[in-house]
PDB file of C-alpha atoms and ligand atoms in Angstrom:
ATOM      1  CA  UNK J   1     -18.113  17.372 -88.176  1.00  0.00           C
ATOM      2  CA  UNK J   2     -20.067  20.455 -88.765  1.00  0.00           C
ATOM      3  CA  UNK J   3     -20.788  21.664 -91.965  1.00  0.00           C
ATOM      4  CA  UNK J   4     -18.553  25.033 -91.396  1.00  0.00           C
ATOM      5  CA  UNK J   5     -15.878  22.856 -89.495  1.00  0.00           C
ATOM      6  CA  UNK J   6     -15.315  20.678 -92.693  1.00  0.00           C
ATOM      7  CA  UNK J   7     -15.417  24.182 -95.263  1.00  0.00           C
ATOM      8  CA  UNK J   8     -12.455  24.950 -93.182  1.00  0.00           C
ATOM      9  CA  UNK J   9     -11.015  21.510 -93.179  1.00  0.00           C
ATOM     10  CA  UNK J  10     -11.451  21.019 -96.512  1.00  0.00           C
ATOM     11  CA  UNK J  11      -9.489  24.216 -97.442  1.00  0.00           C
ATOM     12  CA  UNK J  12      -6.590  23.945 -95.097  1.00  0.00           C
ATOM     13  CA  UNK J  13      -6.004  20.576 -96.551  1.00  0.00           C
ATOM     14  CA  UNK J  14      -5.758  22.432 -99.773  1.00  0.00           C
ATOM     15  CA  UNK J  15      -3.123  24.318 -98.317  1.00  0.00           C
ATOM     16  CA  UNK J  16      -1.407  21.836 -96.944  1.00  0.00           C
ATOM     17  CA  UNK J  17      -1.156  20.006 -99.625  1.00  0.00           C
ATOM     18  CA  UNK J  18      -0.202  22.393-102.119  1.00  0.00           C
ATOM     19  CA  UNK J  19       2.398  24.125 -99.813  1.00  0.00           C
ATOM     20  CA  UNK J  20       3.525  20.769 -98.862  1.00  0.00           C
ATOM     21  CA  UNK J  21       3.499  21.857 -95.028  1.00  0.00           C
ATOM     22  CA  UNK J  22       2.917  19.505 -92.304  1.00  0.00           C
ATOM     23  CA  UNK J  23       2.889  22.939 -89.640  1.00  0.00           C
ATOM     24  CA  UNK J  24      -0.367  23.600 -91.928  1.00  0.00           C
ATOM     25  CA  UNK J  25      -1.906  20.022 -91.654  1.00  0.00           C
ATOM     26  CA  UNK J  26      -1.100  20.606 -87.381  1.00  0.00           C
ATOM     27  CA  UNK J  27      -2.617  23.875 -87.327  1.00  0.00           C
ATOM     28  CA  UNK J  28      -5.933  21.943 -89.062  1.00  0.00           C
ATOM     29  CA  UNK J  29      -5.907  19.200 -86.851  1.00  0.00           C
ATOM     30  CA  UNK J  30      -5.279  21.558 -83.485  1.00  0.00           C
ATOM     31  CA  UNK J  31      -7.993  23.882 -84.643  1.00  0.00           C
ATOM     32  CA  UNK J  32     -10.466  20.910 -85.116  1.00  0.00           C
ATOM     33  CA  UNK J  33      -9.411  19.308 -81.855  1.00  0.00           C
ATOM     34  CA  UNK J  34      -9.432  22.695 -79.519  1.00  0.00           C
ATOM     35  CA  UNK J  35     -11.756  25.065 -81.418  1.00  0.00           C
ATOM     36  CA  UNK J  36     -11.041  27.526 -78.764  1.00  0.00           C
ATOM     37  CA  UNK J  37     -11.331  31.103 -79.306  1.00  0.00           C
ATOM     38  CA  UNK J  38      -7.541  32.246 -78.576  1.00  0.00           C
ATOM     39  CA  UNK J  39      -6.192  29.312 -80.863  1.00  0.00           C
ATOM     40  CA  UNK J  40      -7.009  32.158 -83.485  1.00  0.00           C
ATOM     41  CA  UNK J  41      -5.731  34.854 -81.600  1.00  0.00           C
ATOM     42  CA  UNK J  42      -2.512  33.196 -81.465  1.00  0.00           C
ATOM     43  CA  UNK J  43      -2.184  32.863 -84.957  1.00  0.00           C
ATOM     44  CA  UNK J  44      -3.804  36.266 -85.819  1.00  0.00           C
ATOM     45  CA  UNK J  45      -1.593  38.730 -88.163  1.00  0.00           C
ATOM     46  CA  UNK J  46      -0.431  40.723 -85.083  1.00  0.00           C
ATOM     47  CA  UNK J  47       0.750  38.199 -83.492  1.00  0.00           C
ATOM     48  CA  UNK J  48       2.288  36.515 -86.862  1.00  0.00           C
ATOM     49  CA  UNK J  49       3.591  39.813 -87.690  1.00  0.00           C
ATOM     50  CA  UNK J  50       5.872  40.168 -84.328  1.00  0.00           C
ATOM     51  CA  UNK J  51       7.001  36.530 -84.333  1.00  0.00           C
ATOM     52  CA  UNK J  52       7.991  36.936 -87.720  1.00  0.00           C
ATOM     53  CA  UNK J  53       9.901  39.731 -86.836  1.00  0.00           C
ATOM     54  CA  UNK J  54      11.929  38.073 -84.391  1.00  0.00           C
ATOM     55  CA  UNK J  55      12.705  35.390 -86.168  1.00  0.00           C
ATOM     56  CA  UNK J  56      14.210  37.745 -89.172  1.00  0.00           C
ATOM     57  CA  UNK J  57      15.890  40.458 -86.470  1.00  0.00           C
ATOM     58  CA  UNK J  58      17.227  36.944 -84.172  1.00  0.00           C
ATOM     59  CA  UNK J  59      18.465  35.210 -87.341  1.00  0.00           C
ATOM     60  CA  UNK J  60      20.048  38.731 -88.505  1.00  0.00           C
ATOM     61  CA  UNK J  61      21.704  39.380 -85.394  1.00  0.00           C
ATOM     62  CA  UNK J  62      22.720  35.752 -83.962  1.00  0.00           C
ATOM     63  CA  UNK J  63      22.123  33.557 -87.077  1.00  0.00           C
ATOM     64  CA  UNK J  64      20.378  30.188 -87.376  1.00  0.00           C
ATOM     65  CA  UNK J  65      22.593  27.646 -84.619  1.00  0.00           C
ATOM     66  CA  UNK J  66      19.558  28.236 -81.522  1.00  0.00           C
ATOM     67  CA  UNK J  67      20.523  24.887 -79.822  1.00  0.00           C
ATOM     68  CA  UNK J  68      18.276  24.677 -76.391  1.00  0.00           C
ATOM     69  CA  UNK J  69      15.481  26.990 -76.756  1.00  0.00           C
ATOM     70  CA  UNK J  70      13.516  28.242 -73.723  1.00  0.00           C
ATOM     71  CA  UNK J  71      10.029  29.934 -74.912  1.00  0.00           C
ATOM     72  CA  UNK J  72       8.717  31.110 -71.439  1.00  0.00           C
ATOM     73  CA  UNK J  73       4.950  32.373 -71.336  1.00  0.00           C
ATOM     74  CA  UNK J  74       4.995  30.501 -74.727  1.00  0.00           C
ATOM     75  CA  UNK J  75       1.200  30.194 -75.164  1.00  0.00           C
ATOM     76  CA  UNK J  76       0.037  27.452 -77.400  1.00  0.00           C
ATOM     77  CA  UNK J  77       3.615  27.273 -79.261  1.00  0.00           C
ATOM     78  CA  UNK J  78       3.333  29.135 -82.275  1.00  0.00           C
ATOM     79  CA  UNK J  79       6.419  30.914 -81.963  1.00  0.00           C
ATOM     80  CA  UNK J  80       8.024  27.403 -81.840  1.00  0.00           C
ATOM     81  CA  UNK J  81       6.304  26.249 -84.557  1.00  0.00           C
ATOM     82  CA  UNK J  82       7.405  28.804 -86.422  1.00  0.00           C
ATOM     83  CA  UNK J  83      11.382  28.349 -85.546  1.00  0.00           C
ATOM     84  CA  UNK J  84      11.069  25.171 -85.964  1.00  0.00           C
ATOM     85  CA  UNK J  85       9.414  25.064 -89.649  1.00  0.00           C
ATOM     86  CA  UNK J  86      11.725  27.572 -90.320  1.00  0.00           C
ATOM     87  CA  UNK J  87      15.052  26.490 -92.452  1.00  0.00           C
ATOM     88  CA  UNK J  88      17.466  29.236 -91.290  1.00  0.00           C
ATOM     89  CA  UNK J  89      17.184  27.598 -87.678  1.00  0.00           C
ATOM     90  CA  UNK J  90      17.779  23.771 -88.296  1.00  0.00           C
ATOM     91  CA  UNK J  91      19.218  23.437 -85.437  1.00  0.00           C
ATOM     92  CA  UNK J  92      16.916  23.967 -82.635  1.00  0.00           C
ATOM     93  CA  UNK J  93      15.086  22.902 -80.069  1.00  0.00           C
ATOM     94  CA  UNK J  94      12.251  24.091 -78.232  1.00  0.00           C
ATOM     95  CA  UNK J  95      10.401  23.718 -74.581  1.00  0.00           C
ATOM     96  CA  UNK J  96       7.316  26.141 -74.346  1.00  0.00           C
ATOM     97  CA  UNK J  97       6.720  26.794 -70.550  1.00  0.00           C
ATOM     98  CA  UNK J  98       3.571  27.890 -69.406  1.00  0.00           C
ATOM     99  CA  UNK J  99       1.584  28.660 -66.304  1.00  0.00           C
ATOM    100  CA  UNK J 100      -1.486  27.538 -67.620  1.00  0.00           C
ATOM    101  CA  UNK J 101      -2.498  23.691 -67.655  1.00  0.00           C
ATOM    102  CA  UNK J 102      -4.433  24.441 -70.761  1.00  0.00           C
ATOM    103  CA  UNK J 103      -1.433  25.388 -73.299  1.00  0.00           C
ATOM    104  CA  UNK J 104       0.426  22.131 -73.129  1.00  0.00           C
ATOM    105  CA  UNK J 105      -1.483  19.862 -74.862  1.00  0.00           C
ATOM    106  CA  UNK J 106      -2.721  22.625 -77.610  1.00  0.00           C
ATOM    107  CA  UNK J 107       1.356  23.839 -77.874  1.00  0.00           C
ATOM    108  CA  UNK J 108       2.255  20.006 -78.556  1.00  0.00           C
ATOM    109  CA  UNK J 109      -0.825  19.285 -80.897  1.00  0.00           C
ATOM    110  CA  UNK J 110       0.130  22.354 -83.197  1.00  0.00           C
ATOM    111  CA  UNK J 111       3.691  21.390 -82.980  1.00  0.00           C
ATOM    112  CA  UNK J 112       3.246  17.288 -83.709  1.00  0.00           C
ATOM    113  CA  UNK J 113       5.163  16.998 -86.058  1.00  0.00           C
ATOM    114  CA  UNK J 114       8.077  18.868 -83.809  1.00  0.00           C
ATOM    115  CA  UNK J 115       7.144  16.685 -80.989  1.00  0.00           C
ATOM    116  CA  UNK J 116       7.424  13.167 -83.355  1.00  0.00           C
ATOM    117  CA  UNK J 117      10.929  14.528 -84.544  1.00  0.00           C
ATOM    118  CA  UNK J 118      12.031  15.316 -80.781  1.00  0.00           C
ATOM    119  CA  UNK J 119      12.204  18.809 -81.643  1.00  0.00           C
ATOM    120  CA  UNK J 120       9.717  20.230 -79.345  1.00  0.00           C
ATOM    121  CA  UNK J 121       8.309  19.682 -75.798  1.00  0.00           C
ATOM    122  CA  UNK J 122       5.713  21.614 -73.386  1.00  0.00           C
ATOM    123  CA  UNK J 123       5.847  22.272 -69.842  1.00  0.00           C
ATOM    124  CA  UNK J 124       3.549  23.818 -66.979  1.00  0.00           C
ATOM    125  CA  UNK J 125       4.993  26.040 -65.059  1.00  0.00           C
ATOM    126  CA  UNK J 126       5.168  29.753 -63.284  1.00  0.00           C
ATOM    127  CA  UNK J 127       8.584  30.734 -64.414  1.00  0.00           C
ATOM    128  CA  UNK J 128       8.867  32.528 -62.046  1.00  0.00           C
ATOM    129  CA  UNK J 129       9.669  29.408 -60.162  1.00  0.00           C
ATOM    130  CA  UNK J 130      12.775  28.005 -62.516  1.00  0.00           C
ATOM    131  CA  UNK J 131      15.760  27.904 -61.244  1.00  0.00           C
ATOM    132  CA  UNK J 132      19.077  27.977 -63.284  1.00  0.00           C
ATOM    133  CA  UNK J 133      22.003  26.334 -61.848  1.00  0.00           C
ATOM    134  CA  UNK J 134      25.029  25.949 -63.983  1.00  0.00           C
ATOM    135  CA  UNK J 135      24.049  22.929 -66.275  1.00  0.00           C
ATOM    136  CA  UNK J 136      20.173  22.607 -66.279  1.00  0.00           C
ATOM    137  CA  UNK J 137      17.098  24.444 -65.045  1.00  0.00           C
ATOM    138  CA  UNK J 138      14.877  23.211 -62.300  1.00  0.00           C
ATOM    139  CA  UNK J 139      11.247  23.878 -61.677  1.00  0.00           C
ATOM    140  CA  UNK J 140       9.993  21.692 -59.045  1.00  0.00           C
ATOM    141  CA  UNK J 141      10.501  18.137 -59.311  1.00  0.00           C
ATOM    142  CA  UNK J 142      11.057  18.716 -63.015  1.00  0.00           C
ATOM    143  CA  UNK J 143      14.863  18.561 -64.611  1.00  0.00           C
ATOM    144  CA  UNK J 144      14.519  20.612 -68.048  1.00  0.00           C
ATOM    145  CA  UNK J 145      17.505  20.950 -70.138  1.00  0.00           C
ATOM    146  CA  UNK J 146      19.953  24.497 -69.661  1.00  0.00           C
ATOM    147  CA  UNK J 147      18.789  26.818 -72.596  1.00  0.00           C
ATOM    148  CA  UNK J 148      20.817  28.705 -75.143  1.00  0.00           C
ATOM    149  CA  UNK J 149      18.623  30.889 -75.452  1.00  0.00           C
ATOM    150  CA  UNK J 150      15.423  32.636 -73.276  1.00  0.00           C
ATOM    151  CA  UNK J 151      12.567  33.639 -75.274  1.00  0.00           C
ATOM    152  CA  UNK J 152       9.357  35.687 -73.691  1.00  0.00           C
ATOM    153  CA  UNK J 153       7.385  37.598 -75.449  1.00  0.00           C
ATOM    154  CA  UNK J 154       4.895  38.138 -73.219  1.00  0.00           C
ATOM    155  CA  UNK J 155       6.328  40.696 -70.824  1.00  0.00           C
ATOM    156  CA  UNK J 156       3.667  42.384 -70.518  1.00  0.00           C
ATOM    157  CA  UNK J 157       1.755  39.550 -68.536  1.00  0.00           C
ATOM    158  CA  UNK J 158       4.368  39.093 -66.006  1.00  0.00           C
ATOM    159  CA  UNK J 159       3.385  40.828 -63.167  1.00  0.00           C
ATOM    160  CA  UNK J 160       6.728  40.740 -61.069  1.00  0.00           C
ATOM    161  CA  UNK J 161       8.690  41.010 -63.690  1.00  0.00           C
ATOM    162  CA  UNK J 162      11.951  42.607 -61.340  1.00  0.00           C
ATOM    163  CA  UNK J 163      11.277  39.267 -59.668  1.00  0.00           C
ATOM    164  CA  UNK J 164      11.614  37.158 -62.813  1.00  0.00           C
ATOM    165  CA  UNK J 165      14.274  39.340 -64.518  1.00  0.00           C
ATOM    166  CA  UNK J 166      16.447  38.603 -61.470  1.00  0.00           C
ATOM    167  CA  UNK J 167      16.447  35.109 -61.940  1.00  0.00           C
ATOM    168  CA  UNK J 168      17.700  35.081 -65.291  1.00  0.00           C
ATOM    169  CA  UNK J 169      21.280  33.687 -65.523  1.00  0.00           C
ATOM    170  CA  UNK J 170      23.541  35.650 -66.723  1.00  0.00           C
ATOM    171  CA  UNK J 171      25.493  34.432 -70.145  1.00  0.00           C
ATOM    172  CA  UNK J 172      21.729  33.285 -72.005  1.00  0.00           C
ATOM    173  CA  UNK J 173      21.105  35.143 -74.839  1.00  0.00           C
ATOM    174  CA  UNK J 174      17.607  37.103 -74.044  1.00  0.00           C
ATOM    175  CA  UNK J 175      15.003  37.618 -76.603  1.00  0.00           C
ATOM    176  CA  UNK J 176      12.175  39.636 -75.171  1.00  0.00           C
ATOM    177  CA  UNK J 177       9.248  41.114 -75.981  1.00  0.00           C
ATOM    178  CA  UNK J 178       6.836  44.032 -74.767  1.00  0.00           C
ATOM    179  CA  UNK J 179       3.944  46.040 -75.862  1.00  0.00           C
ATOM    180  CA  UNK J 180       2.481  49.682 -75.334  1.00  0.00           C
ATOM    181  CA  UNK J 181      -0.977  47.567 -75.022  1.00  0.00           C
ATOM    182  CA  UNK J 182      -2.683  49.101 -71.974  1.00  0.00           C
ATOM    183  CA  UNK J 183      -6.292  48.754 -72.786  1.00  0.00           C
ATOM    184  CA  UNK J 184      -6.064  44.594 -72.467  1.00  0.00           C
ATOM    185  CA  UNK J 185      -6.833  43.929 -69.015  1.00  0.00           C
ATOM    186  CA  UNK J 186      -4.241  40.951 -68.573  1.00  0.00           C
ATOM    187  CA  UNK J 187      -1.130  43.372 -69.528  1.00  0.00           C
ATOM    188  CA  UNK J 188      -0.512  44.535 -66.246  1.00  0.00           C
ATOM    189  CA  UNK J 189       3.235  44.984 -66.949  1.00  0.00           C
ATOM    190  CA  UNK J 190       3.193  47.446 -70.817  1.00  0.00           C
ATOM    191  CA  UNK J 191       5.906  49.737 -71.272  1.00  0.00           C
ATOM    192  CA  UNK J 192       5.235  52.810 -72.731  1.00  0.00           C
ATOM    193  CA  UNK J 193       8.448  53.081 -74.936  1.00  0.00           C
ATOM    194  CA  UNK J 194      11.371  51.676 -75.853  1.00  0.00           C
ATOM    195  CA  UNK J 195      13.725  53.596 -73.360  1.00  0.00           C
ATOM    196  CA  UNK J 196      11.515  52.252 -70.939  1.00  0.00           C
ATOM    197  CA  UNK J 197      11.756  48.710 -71.853  1.00  0.00           C
ATOM    198  CA  UNK J 198      15.031  49.147 -71.640  1.00  0.00           C
ATOM    199  CA  UNK J 199      15.281  50.496 -68.384  1.00  0.00           C
ATOM    200  CA  UNK J 200      12.748  47.535 -67.213  1.00  0.00           C
ATOM    201  CA  UNK J 201      15.059  44.829 -68.691  1.00  0.00           C
ATOM    202  CA  UNK J 202      18.677  45.680 -68.154  1.00  0.00           C
ATOM    203  CA  UNK J 203      21.094  44.110 -71.097  1.00  0.00           C
ATOM    204  CA  UNK J 204      24.646  44.638 -70.693  1.00  0.00           C
ATOM    205  CA  UNK J 205      25.153  43.111 -74.387  1.00  0.00           C
ATOM    206  CA  UNK J 206      22.528  44.578 -76.015  1.00  0.00           C
ATOM    207  CA  UNK J 207      22.798  43.210 -79.557  1.00  0.00           C
ATOM    208  CA  UNK J 208      19.176  44.480 -81.070  1.00  0.00           C
ATOM    209  CA  UNK J 209      16.303  46.738 -79.544  1.00  0.00           C
ATOM    210  CA  UNK J 210      13.678  47.745 -81.870  1.00  0.00           C
ATOM    211  CA  UNK J 211       9.721  48.490 -81.874  1.00  0.00           C
ATOM    212  CA  UNK J 212       7.010  47.254 -84.587  1.00  0.00           C
ATOM    213  CA  UNK J 213       4.175  49.427 -84.904  1.00  0.00           C
ATOM    214  CA  UNK J 214       1.067  47.791 -85.669  1.00  0.00           C
ATOM    215  CA  UNK J 215      -2.362  49.147 -86.388  1.00  0.00           C
ATOM    216  CA  UNK J 216      -3.367  48.558 -82.378  1.00  0.00           C
ATOM    217  CA  UNK J 217      -0.393  48.533 -80.447  1.00  0.00           C
ATOM    218  CA  UNK J 218       3.825  49.046 -80.620  1.00  0.00           C
ATOM    219  CA  UNK J 219       5.462  45.975 -79.966  1.00  0.00           C
ATOM    220  CA  UNK J 220       8.816  46.632 -78.273  1.00  0.00           C
ATOM    221  CA  UNK J 221      12.196  44.122 -78.693  1.00  0.00           C
ATOM    222  CA  UNK J 222      15.207  43.358 -76.944  1.00  0.00           C
ATOM    223  CA  UNK J 223      17.878  40.693 -77.858  1.00  0.00           C
ATOM    224  CA  UNK J 224      20.205  40.802 -75.565  1.00  0.00           C
ATOM    225  CA  UNK J 225      22.491  39.146 -72.448  1.00  0.00           C
ATOM    226  CA  UNK J 226      22.613  40.189 -68.764  1.00  0.00           C
ATOM    227  CA  UNK J 227      26.130  41.401 -67.191  1.00  0.00           C
ATOM    228  CA  UNK J 228      27.569  38.792 -65.361  1.00  0.00           C
ATOM    229  CA  UNK J 229      30.232  35.572 -65.194  1.00  0.00           C
ATOM    230  CA  UNK J 230      29.059  33.498 -67.645  1.00  0.00           C
TER     231      UNK J 230
HETATM  232  C1  SAM C   1      -1.661  35.765 -74.204  1.00  0.00           C
HETATM  233  S1  SAM C   1      -0.625  34.953 -73.969  1.00  0.00           S
HETATM  234  C2  SAM C   1       0.848  35.275 -75.025  1.00  0.00           C
HETATM  235  C3  SAM C   1       0.594  36.723 -76.019  1.00  0.00           C
HETATM  236  C4  SAM C   1       1.873  37.157 -76.670  1.00  0.00           C
HETATM  237  N1  SAM C   1       2.204  38.200 -76.782  1.00  0.00           N
HETATM  238  C5  SAM C   1       2.722  36.415 -77.107  1.00  0.00           C
HETATM  239  O1  SAM C   1       1.786  35.662 -77.891  1.00  0.00           O
HETATM  240  O2  SAM C   1       3.952  35.815 -77.158  1.00  0.00           O
HETATM  241  C6  SAM C   1       0.452  35.395 -72.445  1.00  0.00           C
HETATM  242  C7  SAM C   1       1.118  33.752 -71.729  1.00  0.00           C
HETATM  243  O3  SAM C   1       1.513  33.988 -70.827  1.00  0.00           O
HETATM  244  C8  SAM C   1       1.548  32.775 -69.926  1.00  0.00           C
HETATM  245  N2  SAM C   1       1.759  33.795 -68.163  1.00  0.00           N
HETATM  246  C9  SAM C   1       1.596  35.100 -67.498  1.00  0.00           C
HETATM  247  N3  SAM C   1       2.400  34.703 -66.786  1.00  0.00           N
HETATM  248  C10 SAM C   1       3.486  33.557 -66.490  1.00  0.00           C
HETATM  249  C11 SAM C   1       4.084  32.912 -65.577  1.00  0.00           C
HETATM  250  N4  SAM C   1       3.950  33.691 -64.771  1.00  0.00           N
HETATM  251  N5  SAM C   1       4.747  31.670 -66.155  1.00  0.00           N
HETATM  252  C12 SAM C   1       4.169  31.097 -67.264  1.00  0.00           C
HETATM  253  N6  SAM C   1       3.295  31.941 -68.213  1.00  0.00           N
HETATM  254  C13 SAM C   1       2.926  33.189 -68.074  1.00  0.00           C
HETATM  255  C14 SAM C   1      -0.272  33.023 -69.891  1.00  0.00           C
HETATM  256  O4  SAM C   1      -0.583  32.351 -68.882  1.00  0.00           O
HETATM  257  C15 SAM C   1      -0.307  32.716 -71.355  1.00  0.00           C
HETATM  258  O5  SAM C   1      -0.556  31.921 -72.349  1.00  0.00           O
END
């Protein structure tokens, strides 16, 4: 092991012991197994602040019983880990779905303790290919659970947002985040402001809409349900 790796490993080991936290141990192991810079980005201050904001507003407006949660465009499963390590959300089970096949092994490593407990799994799929039926959701040959909550904090990355949104089932709670960070080349679907986000994702039963100002951009969030028969 490189001297620098040993240095950070020792610090994270100490923190894991002090905070009695398997999450910190799983972050330490993932950073050693997958030394990719994107993992640092996924856990950086802005990304974490955006997800903690989501957890607080979701708990205030919906409560802690989440049930079956699908995190769409879920990247390395940080949001799933934050939910499952938060004692307010005791009942959640998370499926993390991402198009990029390199994400699933990292997400399952970052959530190793949650995988052991049967609370977390990761799948590779284009979320535009998911078909929602009454009792489950299907992508290719794979049948996934029927979600109680669909979370997508990667709306700014979707190149055909309208097609994706059209295919979502009514009745399911939706938690959506986007942003105005247009200078990132991967952001093909930014919104100018909260009103533009509401227009892009029209929700009949809106229970929360707000913005979080960060140093480089503003993140927007909508929580609600689509109109239609449940
Ligand atoms: C950079 S990351 C996430 C950033 C985001 N702000 C967050 O943490 O929630 C965006 C992710 O969306 C995924 N993604 C983009 N389009 C997708 C699609 N059609 N289906 C599934 N995942 C998609 C990418 O593979 C990537 O992992």
